[in-house]
Amino acid sequence: MSSTESKRDLIIVSNRLPLSIKRVDGGYQSSISSGGLVTALSGLTKSTQFRWFGWPGIEVKDSEEREQVSKSLGEHDATPIFLDQGLAHEHYNMFSNRILWPILHYQSGVIYEDGPWQAYRRVNELFADAVADAAESGSLIWVHDYHLMLLPQLLRDRLQMKNKSCAIGFFLHTPFPASDFWRALPVKNDLIEGLLSSDLIGFHTDEYKQNFIETCASNLGARTEIPNQIQYKNRLICAGRFIVGIDPQKFADTLQKEEVQDRIRTLEERYKGMKIIVGVDRLDYIKGLTQKLKGFDSFLENYPELRNKVILIQVAVPSREDVKEYQDLETELSTLAGKINGKHATPEGAPLLYMHRSVSFTELTALYSVADVCLLTSTRDGMNLVSFEYVACQDKKKGVLVLSEFAGSATFMRDGSIPFHPANTTEMSEALYAALNLDFEERQRKHRLLMEFVSTHTSAKWGQSFTEKLAQRCRQPKQPC
């Protein structure tokens, strides 16, 4: 590797910067988060110089304060793109999460409004202005997720005006739906044309990738005869599958900590003689939490002999709390949880522990470790990394993953899990019963399959494979994919 390549310039663009910033003693202090993107790219630090661009998550109107924020974030090679509160709300809550997110996850009944769409366009333009100014010819630019689907085209136009040549990559962290469903969105063509100014577009699964390719062909008349290639307006765009993962070593190391071992012993003593089912999800309608609680209710009715012998510990992490649909969902789940415990509880205890809050990483690791079963009921999900995390914590117990067939991870984990349809409460109930009664030899076999997959498809490998492919596209933009 040449010295130039050894420190290639990678600009990472996401809606939110992977940093938290707070006011301290009249100034601002920022700290990097431990999120998935940061972890995924940590293995590239020797070969790549990173620069992050995104919204800092706070409104800063005063120009002097903006300078302070920029200086603090600059210490982490991050550049803020400032948005006023109203624009950020219209872009993030009203268009990205009330219109685009449901369509991407096959949700019907979406009501389109032009105001949020104009805000979405405006935010993408502001991002394009900032990145085009900072980029240099030869930079690799990696854009992330559905909040910024117009950005590749807006960015390409600005770079060309500045006589800058950069490779642009885009990764979609959600599913991409079938062409017929995507057609329901009035601005469907604007969004996919925005993406087709990329050199490389990445998806979690072959299904999502193929849905996108077929949509480009049917909606825009793009040529797609050659696998993984889209020919559109004299541009060659590569589409690929890049399997995102976790850092399993982080979980293994955490499990060795004395405080985590203490917590595991406490939980094992508390639930001695019982089987533990764990669920960990963002509070989002795509996670199938309503279906999960109804399925668990059905399980308790179908197998009354297991009363007081099984508990479901469900962590529902608060999400998008200022969006009405999410507020309504939380109310529905709290009501359901109360009804289930009201119906099935005895003086000895209740079968459901519903926690609507975040838990610490150490607590999460301990929970995963003691659980006999992990139940994931996604109605649609880009990947669902909880399935990976649970497996990474089950080296000792060889617990069983009961996984919805609509989670992206089910594409790769089917043989090592017990799959089911989340809308079929009988099937879910039977899958749970089978998981709780699986013999150790079969549990061991399934865990070995899953652990091999989790160990080989890490977050670091995902980041490396995408950036290497993007660098190749930069060197050989006209070459077949």
CSV table of C-alpha atoms in Angstrom, one decimal:
chain,number,residue,atom,x,y,z
A,1,MET,CA,0.0,0.0,0.0
A,2,SER,CA,1.4,3.4,-1.0
A,3,SER,CA,1.8,6.2,1.6
A,4,THR,CA,-1.0,8.1,-0.1
A,5,GLU,CA,-3.4,5.2,0.1
A,6,SER,CA,-2.4,4.5,3.7
A,7,LYS,CA,-4.0,7.7,4.8
A,8,ARG,CA,-6.9,8.1,2.4
A,9,ASP,CA,-9.4,10.8,3.2
A,10,LEU,CA,-12.8,9.5,4.2
A,11,ILE,CA,-15.7,11.9,4.8
A,12,ILE,CA,-18.6,10.3,6.7
A,13,VAL,CA,-21.9,12.0,6.5
A,14,SER,CA,-24.9,11.1,8.7
A,15,ASN,CA,-27.9,12.9,10.0
A,16,ARG,CA,-26.5,13.0,13.5
A,17,LEU,CA,-22.9,13.3,14.5
A,18,PRO,CA,-21.7,10.3,16.6
A,19,LEU,CA,-20.8,12.7,19.4
A,20,SER,CA,-22.6,14.2,22.4
A,21,ILE,CA,-22.1,17.8,23.1
A,22,LYS,CA,-23.0,19.8,26.3
A,23,ARG,CA,-22.5,23.2,27.7
A,24,VAL,CA,-19.7,23.3,30.4
A,25,ASP,CA,-18.5,26.4,32.3
A,26,GLY,CA,-19.7,28.8,29.6
A,27,GLY,CA,-18.3,26.8,26.7
A,28,TYR,CA,-19.0,23.5,25.0
A,29,GLN,CA,-17.6,20.0,25.6
A,30,SER,CA,-18.0,17.1,23.2
A,31,SER,CA,-17.3,13.4,23.6
A,32,ILE,CA,-17.5,10.6,21.0
A,33,SER,CA,-20.2,8.0,21.4
A,34,SER,CA,-19.7,4.2,21.3
A,35,GLY,CA,-22.3,3.7,18.6
A,36,GLY,CA,-22.2,1.2,15.7
A,37,LEU,CA,-20.7,3.5,13.1
A,38,VAL,CA,-17.8,4.5,15.4
A,39,THR,CA,-17.1,0.9,16.2
A,40,ALA,CA,-17.4,-0.2,12.6
A,41,LEU,CA,-14.8,2.3,11.5
A,42,SER,CA,-12.4,2.0,14.4
A,43,GLY,CA,-10.4,-0.7,12.6
A,44,LEU,CA,-9.6,1.6,9.8
A,45,THR,CA,-7.7,4.3,11.7
A,46,LYS,CA,-4.3,3.1,10.5
A,47,SER,CA,-5.3,3.4,6.8
A,48,THR,CA,-7.8,6.2,6.8
A,49,GLN,CA,-8.2,9.8,8.0
A,50,PHE,CA,-11.8,10.3,9.0
A,51,ARG,CA,-13.9,13.5,9.0
A,52,TRP,CA,-17.5,13.4,10.3
A,53,PHE,CA,-20.3,15.7,9.0
A,54,GLY,CA,-23.7,15.9,10.6
A,55,TRP,CA,-26.2,17.8,12.7
A,56,PRO,CA,-24.9,18.2,16.3
A,57,GLY,CA,-28.4,17.5,17.8
A,58,ILE,CA,-28.8,20.9,19.4
A,59,GLU,CA,-30.0,24.3,18.1
A,60,VAL,CA,-27.2,27.0,18.3
A,61,LYS,CA,-28.2,30.4,16.9
A,62,ASP,CA,-25.5,32.7,18.2
A,63,SER,CA,-22.5,32.9,15.8
A,64,GLU,CA,-19.9,33.0,18.6
A,65,GLU,CA,-21.5,29.9,20.2
A,66,ARG,CA,-21.5,28.1,16.9
A,67,GLU,CA,-17.7,28.8,16.7
A,68,GLN,CA,-17.3,27.3,20.2
A,69,VAL,CA,-19.3,24.2,19.2
A,70,SER,CA,-17.4,23.8,15.9
A,71,LYS,CA,-14.1,24.1,17.8
A,72,SER,CA,-15.1,21.5,20.4
A,73,LEU,CA,-16.3,19.1,17.7
A,74,GLY,CA,-13.2,19.8,15.5
A,75,GLU,CA,-11.1,18.2,18.2
A,76,HIS,CA,-12.8,14.9,17.1
A,77,ASP,CA,-12.5,15.7,13.4
A,78,ALA,CA,-16.2,16.4,13.3
A,79,THR,CA,-17.9,19.3,11.5
A,80,PRO,CA,-21.4,20.4,12.6
A,81,ILE,CA,-24.2,21.3,10.2
A,82,PHE,CA,-26.4,23.7,12.1
A,83,LEU,CA,-30.2,23.5,11.6
A,84,ASP,CA,-32.8,25.6,13.3
A,85,GLN,CA,-35.2,23.7,15.5
A,86,GLY,CA,-38.2,24.0,13.1
A,87,LEU,CA,-36.3,22.8,10.1
A,88,ALA,CA,-34.8,19.9,12.0
A,89,HIS,CA,-38.2,18.9,13.3
A,90,GLU,CA,-39.8,19.0,9.8
A,91,HIS,CA,-36.9,17.0,8.2
A,92,TYR,CA,-36.4,14.4,10.9
A,93,ASN,CA,-39.8,13.9,12.5
A,94,MET,CA,-42.3,14.9,9.9
A,95,PHE,CA,-40.7,13.6,6.6
A,96,SER,CA,-38.0,11.1,7.5
A,97,ASN,CA,-39.8,9.3,10.3
A,98,ARG,CA,-43.5,9.9,9.5
A,99,ILE,CA,-43.5,9.5,5.8
A,100,LEU,CA,-40.2,7.8,4.5
A,101,TRP,CA,-39.5,5.4,7.4
A,102,PRO,CA,-43.0,3.8,7.2
A,103,ILE,CA,-42.8,3.3,3.4
A,104,LEU,CA,-39.4,1.7,3.7
A,105,HIS,CA,-40.8,-0.7,6.3
A,106,TYR,CA,-44.0,-1.7,4.3
A,107,GLN,CA,-46.3,0.4,6.5
A,108,SER,CA,-49.6,1.5,4.8
A,109,GLY,CA,-51.7,4.6,5.5
A,110,VAL,CA,-48.9,7.1,5.1
A,111,ILE,CA,-50.1,10.7,4.5
A,112,TYR,CA,-47.8,12.7,2.3
A,113,GLU,CA,-47.4,16.5,2.9
A,114,ASP,CA,-45.4,18.9,0.8
A,115,GLY,CA,-44.1,21.0,3.7
A,116,PRO,CA,-42.0,18.3,5.3
A,117,TRP,CA,-40.7,17.3,1.8
A,118,GLN,CA,-39.5,20.8,1.2
A,119,ALA,CA,-37.7,20.7,4.6
A,120,TYR,CA,-36.2,17.4,3.7
A,121,ARG,CA,-34.8,18.9,0.5
A,122,ARG,CA,-33.5,22.0,2.3
A,123,VAL,CA,-31.6,19.9,4.9
A,124,ASN,CA,-30.0,17.8,2.2
A,125,GLU,CA,-29.0,21.0,0.4
A,126,LEU,CA,-27.4,22.4,3.5
A,127,PHE,CA,-25.5,19.1,4.0
A,128,ALA,CA,-24.4,19.2,0.3
A,129,ASP,CA,-23.1,22.8,0.7
A,130,ALA,CA,-21.0,21.9,3.7
A,131,VAL,CA,-19.5,18.7,2.4
A,132,ALA,CA,-18.7,20.0,-1.1
A,133,ASP,CA,-16.8,23.0,0.4
A,134,ALA,CA,-14.7,20.6,2.6
A,135,ALA,CA,-14.1,17.8,0.2
A,136,GLU,CA,-11.0,17.6,-1.9
A,137,SER,CA,-10.5,15.7,-5.2
A,138,GLY,CA,-9.8,12.1,-4.4
A,139,SER,CA,-11.8,12.1,-1.1
A,140,LEU,CA,-14.1,9.2,-0.4
A,141,ILE,CA,-17.5,10.3,0.8
A,142,TRP,CA,-19.7,7.8,2.6
A,143,VAL,CA,-23.3,9.0,3.1
A,144,HIS,CA,-25.6,7.1,5.6
A,145,ASP,CA,-29.2,6.3,5.6
A,146,TYR,CA,-32.7,7.4,4.6
A,147,HIS,CA,-32.4,11.0,6.1
A,148,LEU,CA,-30.0,11.9,3.3
A,149,MET,CA,-31.3,10.1,0.1
A,150,LEU,CA,-31.1,13.3,-2.0
A,151,LEU,CA,-27.6,14.1,-0.9
A,152,PRO,CA,-25.5,12.1,-3.5
A,153,GLN,CA,-27.1,14.0,-6.4
A,154,LEU,CA,-26.9,17.4,-4.7
A,155,LEU,CA,-23.4,16.8,-3.7
A,156,ARG,CA,-22.3,15.6,-7.1
A,157,ASP,CA,-23.7,18.7,-8.7
A,158,ARG,CA,-21.8,21.0,-6.3
A,159,LEU,CA,-18.5,19.0,-6.6
A,160,GLN,CA,-18.6,19.3,-10.4
A,161,MET,CA,-19.1,23.0,-10.2
A,162,LYS,CA,-16.0,23.2,-8.0
A,163,ASN,CA,-14.1,20.9,-10.4
A,164,LYS,CA,-13.7,18.3,-7.6
A,165,SER,CA,-13.8,14.6,-8.3
A,166,CYS,CA,-14.8,12.3,-5.4
A,167,ALA,CA,-16.2,8.8,-5.1
A,168,ILE,CA,-19.6,8.9,-3.3
A,169,GLY,CA,-20.9,5.8,-1.4
A,170,PHE,CA,-24.3,5.5,0.2
A,171,PHE,CA,-25.5,2.8,2.7
A,172,LEU,CA,-29.1,2.3,3.5
A,173,HIS,CA,-29.6,0.9,7.1
A,174,THR,CA,-33.3,0.1,6.5
A,175,PRO,CA,-35.0,-2.3,4.2
A,176,PHE,CA,-35.8,-1.1,0.7
A,177,PRO,CA,-39.3,-2.3,-0.2
A,178,ALA,CA,-40.6,-4.0,-3.4
A,179,SER,CA,-41.2,-1.7,-6.3
A,180,ASP,CA,-45.0,-1.8,-6.1
A,181,PHE,CA,-44.9,-0.6,-2.5
A,182,TRP,CA,-42.3,2.2,-3.2
A,183,ARG,CA,-44.7,3.6,-5.9
A,184,ALA,CA,-47.0,4.8,-3.1
A,185,LEU,CA,-44.6,7.6,-2.3
A,186,PRO,CA,-45.3,10.8,-4.5
A,187,VAL,CA,-41.6,11.8,-4.5
A,188,LYS,CA,-40.4,8.2,-5.2
A,189,ASN,CA,-38.4,9.1,-8.3
A,190,ASP,CA,-36.7,12.2,-6.7
A,191,LEU,CA,-35.3,10.0,-4.0
A,192,ILE,CA,-33.9,7.1,-6.1
A,193,GLU,CA,-32.5,9.6,-8.6
A,194,GLY,CA,-30.8,11.3,-5.7
A,195,LEU,CA,-29.1,7.9,-4.8
A,196,LEU,CA,-28.1,7.2,-8.4
A,197,SER,CA,-25.4,9.9,-8.3
A,198,SER,CA,-23.6,7.6,-6.0
A,199,ASP,CA,-20.8,5.3,-7.2
A,200,LEU,CA,-21.6,2.6,-4.7
A,201,ILE,CA,-24.9,1.9,-2.9
A,202,GLY,CA,-24.9,-0.7,-0.1
A,203,PHE,CA,-27.7,-2.8,1.4
A,204,HIS,CA,-28.0,-5.3,4.3
A,205,THR,CA,-29.4,-8.1,2.2
A,206,ASP,CA,-29.7,-9.3,-1.4
A,207,GLU,CA,-33.5,-8.9,-1.2
A,208,TYR,CA,-33.2,-5.1,-0.4
A,209,LYS,CA,-30.6,-4.7,-3.1
A,210,GLN,CA,-32.6,-6.4,-5.7
A,211,ASN,CA,-35.8,-4.5,-4.8
A,212,PHE,CA,-33.8,-1.2,-5.4
A,213,ILE,CA,-32.4,-2.4,-8.7
A,214,GLU,CA,-35.8,-3.5,-10.0
A,215,THR,CA,-37.3,-0.1,-8.8
A,216,CYS,CA,-34.7,1.8,-10.8
A,217,ALA,CA,-35.5,-0.3,-13.9
A,218,SER,CA,-39.3,0.0,-13.6
A,219,ASN,CA,-39.6,3.6,-12.4
A,220,LEU,CA,-36.7,5.3,-14.3
A,221,GLY,CA,-36.0,3.0,-17.1
A,222,ALA,CA,-32.4,2.3,-15.9
A,223,ARG,CA,-30.5,-0.5,-17.5
A,224,THR,CA,-30.0,-3.4,-15.0
A,225,GLU,CA,-29.2,-6.4,-17.2
A,226,ILE,CA,-25.8,-7.0,-15.6
A,227,PRO,CA,-26.0,-8.2,-11.9
A,228,ASN,CA,-25.2,-5.6,-9.3
A,229,GLN,CA,-24.9,-2.8,-11.9
A,230,ILE,CA,-27.3,0.1,-12.7
A,231,GLN,CA,-26.6,2.1,-15.9
A,232,TYR,CA,-28.4,5.5,-15.7
A,233,LYS,CA,-27.8,8.7,-17.6
A,234,ASN,CA,-24.2,7.8,-18.6
A,235,ARG,CA,-23.4,6.7,-15.1
A,236,LEU,CA,-22.4,3.3,-13.8
A,237,ILE,CA,-23.6,2.6,-10.3
A,238,CYS,CA,-22.6,-0.5,-8.3
A,239,ALA,CA,-25.1,-2.0,-5.8
A,240,GLY,CA,-23.9,-4.4,-3.2
A,241,ARG,CA,-24.7,-6.4,-0.1
A,242,PHE,CA,-22.6,-5.5,2.9
A,243,ILE,CA,-23.5,-7.5,6.1
A,244,VAL,CA,-23.3,-5.2,9.1
A,245,GLY,CA,-22.4,-6.7,12.4
A,246,ILE,CA,-21.2,-6.0,16.0
A,247,ASP,CA,-18.0,-6.1,17.9
A,248,PRO,CA,-18.4,-9.5,19.6
A,249,GLN,CA,-15.1,-9.0,21.6
A,250,LYS,CA,-16.6,-6.0,23.4
A,251,PHE,CA,-19.3,-8.3,24.8
A,252,ALA,CA,-16.9,-11.1,25.6
A,253,ASP,CA,-14.7,-8.6,27.5
A,254,THR,CA,-17.6,-7.0,29.3
A,255,LEU,CA,-18.8,-10.4,30.5
A,256,GLN,CA,-15.5,-11.0,32.2
A,257,LYS,CA,-15.9,-7.8,34.4
A,258,GLU,CA,-16.4,-8.6,38.1
A,259,GLU,CA,-19.4,-6.2,38.3
A,260,VAL,CA,-21.1,-8.0,35.4
A,261,GLN,CA,-20.4,-11.5,36.9
A,262,ASP,CA,-21.9,-10.2,40.2
A,263,ARG,CA,-25.0,-9.0,38.4
A,264,ILE,CA,-25.3,-12.4,36.6
A,265,ARG,CA,-25.2,-14.2,39.9
A,266,THR,CA,-27.8,-11.9,41.4
A,267,LEU,CA,-30.2,-12.4,38.5
A,268,GLU,CA,-29.6,-16.2,38.5
A,269,GLU,CA,-30.5,-16.3,42.2
A,270,ARG,CA,-33.5,-14.1,41.7
A,271,TYR,CA,-34.9,-16.3,38.9
A,272,LYS,CA,-33.7,-19.6,40.2
A,273,GLY,CA,-35.8,-22.5,38.9
A,274,MET,CA,-37.3,-20.3,36.2
A,275,LYS,CA,-36.8,-19.9,32.4
A,276,ILE,CA,-36.0,-16.4,31.3
A,277,ILE,CA,-37.1,-15.0,27.9
A,278,VAL,CA,-35.5,-11.7,27.1
A,279,GLY,CA,-36.6,-9.0,24.5
A,280,VAL,CA,-34.6,-5.9,23.8
A,281,ASP,CA,-36.1,-3.4,21.2
A,282,ARG,CA,-36.4,0.2,20.5
A,283,LEU,CA,-40.0,1.2,21.1
A,284,ASP,CA,-41.0,1.2,17.4
A,285,TYR,CA,-43.9,-0.3,15.5
A,286,ILE,CA,-41.5,-2.2,13.2
A,287,LYS,CA,-40.3,-4.2,16.2
A,288,GLY,CA,-43.6,-6.0,16.5
A,289,LEU,CA,-43.9,-5.3,20.2
A,290,THR,CA,-47.7,-5.5,20.2
A,291,GLN,CA,-47.5,-8.8,18.5
A,292,LYS,CA,-44.8,-10.0,20.9
A,293,LEU,CA,-47.0,-9.3,24.0
A,294,LYS,CA,-50.1,-10.9,22.4
A,295,GLY,CA,-48.0,-13.9,21.4
A,296,PHE,CA,-46.7,-14.2,24.9
A,297,ASP,CA,-50.2,-14.0,26.3
A,298,SER,CA,-51.2,-16.8,23.9
A,299,PHE,CA,-48.2,-18.8,25.1
A,300,LEU,CA,-49.2,-18.5,28.7
A,301,GLU,CA,-52.8,-19.6,27.9
A,302,ASN,CA,-51.6,-22.6,25.8
A,303,TYR,CA,-49.1,-23.8,28.4
A,304,PRO,CA,-50.6,-23.1,31.8
A,305,GLU,CA,-48.3,-25.7,33.4
A,306,LEU,CA,-45.4,-23.2,32.8
A,307,ARG,CA,-47.1,-20.5,34.9
A,308,ASN,CA,-44.6,-19.2,37.5
A,309,LYS,CA,-41.9,-21.1,35.7
A,310,VAL,CA,-41.3,-18.6,32.9
A,311,ILE,CA,-40.8,-14.8,32.8
A,312,LEU,CA,-40.5,-12.4,29.8
A,313,ILE,CA,-38.2,-9.5,30.6
A,314,GLN,CA,-38.9,-6.9,27.9
A,315,VAL,CA,-36.8,-3.8,27.5
A,316,ALA,CA,-38.5,-1.2,25.3
A,317,VAL,CA,-36.0,1.6,24.8
A,318,PRO,CA,-37.7,5.0,24.3
A,319,SER,CA,-37.6,6.3,20.8
A,320,ARG,CA,-38.9,9.3,18.9
A,321,GLU,CA,-41.0,10.4,21.9
A,322,ASP,CA,-42.2,13.5,20.2
A,323,VAL,CA,-43.9,11.6,17.3
A,324,LYS,CA,-47.6,10.9,18.0
A,325,GLU,CA,-47.5,7.3,16.6
A,326,TYR,CA,-44.8,6.4,19.0
A,327,GLN,CA,-46.6,8.0,21.9
A,328,ASP,CA,-49.7,6.0,21.0
A,329,LEU,CA,-47.7,2.8,20.7
A,330,GLU,CA,-46.2,3.2,24.2
A,331,THR,CA,-49.7,3.7,25.7
A,332,GLU,CA,-50.9,0.5,23.9
A,333,LEU,CA,-47.9,-1.5,25.2
A,334,SER,CA,-48.3,-0.3,28.8
A,335,THR,CA,-52.0,-1.3,28.7
A,336,LEU,CA,-51.2,-4.7,27.2
A,337,ALA,CA,-48.5,-5.4,29.7
A,338,GLY,CA,-50.9,-4.5,32.6
A,339,LYS,CA,-53.6,-6.8,31.1
A,340,ILE,CA,-51.2,-9.7,30.7
A,341,ASN,CA,-50.0,-9.5,34.3
A,342,GLY,CA,-53.5,-8.9,35.5
A,343,LYS,CA,-54.7,-12.1,33.8
A,344,HIS,CA,-51.7,-14.4,34.6
A,345,ALA,CA,-50.0,-13.1,37.8
A,346,THR,CA,-50.2,-15.1,41.0
A,347,PRO,CA,-49.1,-14.3,44.6
A,348,GLU,CA,-45.8,-15.9,43.6
A,349,GLY,CA,-45.1,-13.4,40.9
A,350,ALA,CA,-45.9,-11.9,37.5
A,351,PRO,CA,-44.9,-13.4,34.1
A,352,LEU,CA,-44.0,-10.2,32.4
A,353,LEU,CA,-41.4,-7.5,33.4
A,354,TYR,CA,-41.9,-4.6,31.0
A,355,MET,CA,-39.2,-1.9,31.2
A,356,HIS,CA,-39.8,1.3,29.2
A,357,ARG,CA,-36.3,2.8,29.6
A,358,SER,CA,-32.8,2.3,28.5
A,359,VAL,CA,-30.5,0.0,30.4
A,360,SER,CA,-26.7,0.3,30.8
A,361,PHE,CA,-24.4,-1.8,28.6
A,362,THR,CA,-23.3,-3.9,31.6
A,363,GLU,CA,-26.9,-4.6,32.7
A,364,LEU,CA,-27.8,-5.5,29.1
A,365,THR,CA,-24.8,-7.9,28.8
A,366,ALA,CA,-25.8,-9.6,32.1
A,367,LEU,CA,-29.5,-9.9,30.9
A,368,TYR,CA,-28.4,-11.5,27.6
A,369,SER,CA,-26.2,-13.9,29.5
A,370,VAL,CA,-28.8,-15.2,31.9
A,371,ALA,CA,-31.6,-15.5,29.3
A,372,ASP,CA,-32.6,-19.0,28.1
A,373,VAL,CA,-34.4,-17.5,25.1
A,374,CYS,CA,-34.2,-14.2,23.1
A,375,LEU,CA,-37.5,-13.4,21.4
A,376,LEU,CA,-37.4,-10.9,18.5
A,377,THR,CA,-40.7,-10.2,16.7
A,378,SER,CA,-39.8,-7.5,14.0
A,379,THR,CA,-42.5,-7.0,11.4
A,380,ARG,CA,-39.8,-5.5,9.2
A,381,ASP,CA,-36.3,-4.7,10.2
A,382,GLY,CA,-33.2,-3.7,8.3
A,383,MET,CA,-31.0,-6.1,10.2
A,384,ASN,CA,-31.7,-6.3,14.0
A,385,LEU,CA,-28.3,-6.5,15.8
A,386,VAL,CA,-29.9,-7.6,19.1
A,387,SER,CA,-29.9,-11.0,17.5
A,388,PHE,CA,-26.1,-10.8,17.1
A,389,GLU,CA,-25.6,-9.3,20.7
A,390,TYR,CA,-27.6,-12.1,22.3
A,391,VAL,CA,-25.5,-14.8,20.5
A,392,ALA,CA,-22.3,-13.1,21.5
A,393,CYS,CA,-23.3,-13.4,25.2
A,394,GLN,CA,-24.4,-17.1,25.1
A,395,ASP,CA,-21.1,-19.0,25.0
A,396,LYS,CA,-21.9,-20.6,28.4
A,397,LYS,CA,-25.6,-21.1,28.4
A,398,LYS,CA,-26.2,-21.8,24.6
A,399,GLY,CA,-29.6,-20.0,24.7
A,400,VAL,CA,-32.0,-20.1,21.8
A,401,LEU,CA,-32.8,-17.3,19.4
A,402,VAL,CA,-36.5,-17.1,18.4
A,403,LEU,CA,-36.4,-14.8,15.4
A,404,SER,CA,-39.0,-13.3,13.2
A,405,GLU,CA,-38.6,-14.2,9.6
A,406,PHE,CA,-39.0,-10.5,8.7
A,407,ALA,CA,-35.8,-9.4,10.6
A,408,GLY,CA,-33.0,-8.8,8.1
A,409,SER,CA,-30.8,-11.0,10.2
A,410,ALA,CA,-33.2,-14.0,9.7
A,411,THR,CA,-31.8,-14.1,6.1
A,412,PHE,CA,-28.5,-15.3,7.6
A,413,MET,CA,-29.5,-16.9,10.9
A,414,ARG,CA,-32.4,-19.1,10.0
A,415,ASP,CA,-30.6,-22.4,10.5
A,416,GLY,CA,-29.3,-21.4,13.9
A,417,SER,CA,-32.5,-20.0,15.3
A,418,ILE,CA,-36.2,-20.9,15.5
A,419,PRO,CA,-38.0,-18.7,12.9
A,420,PHE,CA,-41.7,-17.7,13.0
A,421,HIS,CA,-44.2,-15.3,11.5
A,422,PRO,CA,-44.7,-12.4,14.0
A,423,ALA,CA,-48.5,-12.0,13.2
A,424,ASN,CA,-49.2,-15.7,13.9
A,425,THR,CA,-49.6,-15.9,17.7
A,426,THR,CA,-50.0,-19.7,17.6
A,427,GLU,CA,-46.7,-20.1,15.7
A,428,MET,CA,-44.9,-17.7,18.0
A,429,SER,CA,-46.3,-19.6,21.1
A,430,GLU,CA,-45.2,-22.9,19.6
A,431,ALA,CA,-41.7,-21.5,18.7
A,432,LEU,CA,-41.3,-20.3,22.3
A,433,TYR,CA,-42.3,-23.7,23.7
A,434,ALA,CA,-39.9,-25.5,21.4
A,435,ALA,CA,-37.0,-23.1,22.3
A,436,LEU,CA,-37.6,-23.6,26.0
A,437,ASN,CA,-37.5,-27.4,25.6
A,438,LEU,CA,-34.6,-27.8,23.2
A,439,ASP,CA,-32.1,-30.3,24.4
A,440,PHE,CA,-28.5,-29.1,25.1
A,441,GLU,CA,-27.0,-30.8,22.1
A,442,GLU,CA,-29.3,-29.0,19.7
A,443,ARG,CA,-28.8,-25.7,21.5
A,444,GLN,CA,-25.1,-26.2,21.2
A,445,ARG,CA,-25.3,-26.9,17.5
A,446,LYS,CA,-27.5,-23.9,16.8
A,447,HIS,CA,-25.3,-21.6,18.9
A,448,ARG,CA,-22.1,-22.8,17.1
A,449,LEU,CA,-23.7,-21.9,13.7
A,450,LEU,CA,-24.7,-18.5,14.9
A,451,MET,CA,-21.5,-17.7,16.7
A,452,GLU,CA,-19.5,-18.5,13.6
A,453,PHE,CA,-21.5,-16.1,11.6
A,454,VAL,CA,-21.4,-13.3,14.3
A,455,SER,CA,-17.6,-13.7,14.7
A,456,THR,CA,-16.9,-13.5,10.9
A,457,HIS,CA,-19.3,-10.7,10.0
A,458,THR,CA,-18.2,-8.0,12.4
A,459,SER,CA,-18.9,-4.3,12.3
A,460,ALA,CA,-15.2,-3.7,11.5
A,461,LYS,CA,-15.3,-6.1,8.6
A,462,TRP,CA,-18.5,-4.3,7.3
A,463,GLY,CA,-16.7,-0.9,7.4
A,464,GLN,CA,-13.6,-2.2,5.8
A,465,SER,CA,-15.3,-4.0,3.0
A,466,PHE,CA,-17.5,-1.0,2.1
A,467,THR,CA,-14.7,1.5,2.1
A,468,GLU,CA,-12.4,-0.8,0.1
A,469,LYS,CA,-15.1,-1.2,-2.5
A,470,LEU,CA,-15.6,2.5,-2.6
A,471,ALA,CA,-11.9,3.2,-3.0
A,472,GLN,CA,-11.8,0.7,-5.9
A,473,ARG,CA,-14.7,2.6,-7.5
A,474,CYS,CA,-12.7,5.8,-7.1
A,475,ARG,CA,-9.7,4.3,-8.8
A,476,GLN,CA,-11.7,2.6,-11.6
A,477,PRO,CA,-15.0,4.4,-12.0
A,478,LYS,CA,-15.7,3.0,-15.5
A,479,GLN,CA,-14.9,-0.7,-14.6
A,480,PRO,CA,-17.7,-3.2,-14.2
A,481,CYS,CA,-18.8,-3.8,-10.6
